[in-house]
DNA sequence: ATGTGCGCCCAAAACGGTTTCAATCGGATG
DNA sequence: CATCCGATTGAAACCGTTTTGGGCGCACAT
């Protein structure tokens, strides 16, 4: 059942039927109702491929997921971000198209999306410092929103980000207020912009209290259970081990906890942990009571906001790119306590 | 730059240019080279929307992700499955389109995908017992492959699944051989087909040794850290606690471990755990040495296989649907040991 | 010389919608 | 009564490909 068939069945022209269904004002209200009823009755759904060709719009948003050939890490927060963004797309009759490409083909993927025209815009994931994708997308003229920011990029661009710096500053302050002085940072890879900012907040808080940051207490790695475990193991083996950990993710936090347990250290009494909690649906930080004290910010909500922003940008291009900075909550759980008196 | 422009620039008809680029035999080899060179030089990429309309194929595969309105669990294995499938799609010039829809609109989403024609086929995720989606897809004539199986569905249908029953049978046997007699099962939700099969394997192994399954040792819940923790807490509070746990996922396993630690039980000595490990890229079960003894099967590889199967099915429809049963490895880690002598 | 067949290419018709431009009609205006 | 206008509708062009159905020229067999 296509438009032409429906039109003849109604004794109308395809033009009128199309206009009736798309709520154009110039069609008689009676006709419109008749058309809509017939469309429903005959279960007519306009062919998406034809619409896209005719309108020149893809009605789709792209997400390029680079598949790192070496470490092959699929970002764990990705699923939740996608879920949030996807909700918004569905509500607005847009498709979400994911391109999984080897990371050395990422630029080509953006160019292809643009020139083949199968998306109207893209979300940029996991920005790095000086991320070159922003300039690329500007150049090829593909609307986009960055999830995160890219320090060092001078062009203005639209983004949605968590205030990572402030979150980690607060978390560090919280530990300092509890008397901790040797606070370890188990961070993500620091060429990632968010990780750099977190480190910035941590260092800032320490130096504000006259404490020089200790390189031996700073780890930067992929945010996996194992690397959290290893970092903690290494630091705990030191003659002057930390009394508190600041971890970049729930998963690293679990690795740290495993290391602590092997050392017979009781969480919240002998040693403290604060994590950053992306509020992942499959990895809740406890239900009623949080497992870890945490800085929390829902990545799913970030997905919704970014998707909304991008659709808005496509519909009404702005001269000055919109931005949105989300603040993380500090939730107090059972993983933090006063610093033990002796080292 | 579109086909027509390229054609006039070459002094050829669009027909010939199209044929040259698509490697039709009836075009002169010299002409073909000339066309291809020009296409590359002018950076010509055929418009995907036009191709789709003209060919009637969407060159895209759909994945419908129901967004449970109540518990809102985004399946943690989903990201890795998608990554695997996405690799295959990219290699075959297909798009992957994700539809995130409220779960009561899932059927409508499949119908819409079909009638609007924006995908050529779909992957069905998370099949349940008697899953009605299989009949639905048959009815509307949309090619599909199920990731998992649906017991009780009599229609033949294509699927890719892990041998969950055998995996859990083997794991249970392994624990029995170590002398464990009170083995707990911390399972996923048992209306899910995979969970049912796992329970089947577990019960089978127990009864084969004359041990009646104890309902108090069987938990069925969402596979989160918290629910693993709770199940373990509850069971450990019993006067006759288990000496071993069988967990449906890495994440539940971590929750169980947290409970054990609170009870001061040493993993691998006082108590054993075997998990099922989907080999998620962001949640490796250790690197050199496994954290948990586990039944392991890469969900990412399953994604690749399912995608391949679906593309094949679309290109060459089969009368008898292909199926693929993957066997899980049993990898021995440090979380298992002989049953303690006293209860 | 006359078909015949093949190699190569093109004009035009799809594909299924949207959009531009024009037409019709009844009623209001002057 | 002629004209103009707003309300409706339709014919046809268009979006950018693929595909159908020739067409032309040349070699080869008859």
JSON list of C-alpha atoms in Angstrom, two decimals, chain B residues 162-173 197-198 201-202 246 274 276 294-297 326-330:
[
{"chain": "B", "resi": 162, "resn": "UNK", "atom": "CA", "xyz": [25.40, -20.43, 23.65]},
{"chain": "B", "resi": 163, "resn": "UNK", "atom": "CA", "xyz": [24.88, -23.89, 25.03]},
{"chain": "B", "resi": 164, "resn": "UNK", "atom": "CA", "xyz": [23.76, -22.52, 28.36]},
{"chain": "B", "resi": 165, "resn": "UNK", "atom": "CA", "xyz": [22.47, -25.81, 29.62]},
{"chain": "B", "resi": 166, "resn": "UNK", "atom": "CA", "xyz": [25.69, -27.64, 29.04]},
{"chain": "B", "resi": 167, "resn": "UNK", "atom": "CA", "xyz": [27.77, -24.78, 30.39]},
{"chain": "B", "resi": 168, "resn": "UNK", "atom": "CA", "xyz": [25.93, -24.78, 33.68]},
{"chain": "B", "resi": 169, "resn": "UNK", "atom": "CA", "xyz": [25.87, -28.54, 33.83]},
{"chain": "B", "resi": 170, "resn": "UNK", "atom": "CA", "xyz": [29.63, -28.61, 33.49]},
{"chain": "B", "resi": 171, "resn": "UNK", "atom": "CA", "xyz": [30.13, -25.87, 36.02]},
{"chain": "B", "resi": 172, "resn": "UNK", "atom": "CA", "xyz": [27.93, -27.67, 38.50]},
{"chain": "B", "resi": 173, "resn": "UNK", "atom": "CA", "xyz": [29.78, -30.91, 37.86]},
{"chain": "B", "resi": 197, "resn": "UNK", "atom": "CA", "xyz": [18.30, -23.26, 30.36]},
{"chain": "B", "resi": 198, "resn": "UNK", "atom": "CA", "xyz": [21.03, -22.48, 32.83]},
{"chain": "B", "resi": 201, "resn": "UNK", "atom": "CA", "xyz": [21.72, -27.57, 33.40]},
{"chain": "B", "resi": 202, "resn": "UNK", "atom": "CA", "xyz": [22.28, -26.93, 37.07]},
{"chain": "B", "resi": 246, "resn": "UNK", "atom": "CA", "xyz": [27.08, -20.40, 40.50]},
{"chain": "B", "resi": 274, "resn": "UNK", "atom": "CA", "xyz": [31.82, -19.91, 39.27]},
{"chain": "B", "resi": 276, "resn": "UNK", "atom": "CA", "xyz": [29.29, -17.13, 33.46]},
{"chain": "B", "resi": 294, "resn": "UNK", "atom": "CA", "xyz": [34.03, -19.26, 34.69]},
{"chain": "B", "resi": 295, "resn": "UNK", "atom": "CA", "xyz": [32.13, -20.64, 31.78]},
{"chain": "B", "resi": 296, "resn": "UNK", "atom": "CA", "xyz": [33.16, -18.29, 29.05]},
{"chain": "B", "resi": 297, "resn": "UNK", "atom": "CA", "xyz": [31.67, -17.42, 25.70]},
{"chain": "B", "resi": 326, "resn": "UNK", "atom": "CA", "xyz": [28.26, -22.12, 20.58]},
{"chain": "B", "resi": 327, "resn": "UNK", "atom": "CA", "xyz": [29.99, -24.00, 23.35]},
{"chain": "B", "resi": 328, "resn": "UNK", "atom": "CA", "xyz": [31.30, -22.17, 26.38]},
{"chain": "B", "resi": 329, "resn": "UNK", "atom": "CA", "xyz": [34.82, -22.75, 27.65]},
{"chain": "B", "resi": 330, "resn": "UNK", "atom": "CA", "xyz": [35.39, -23.64, 31.27]}
]
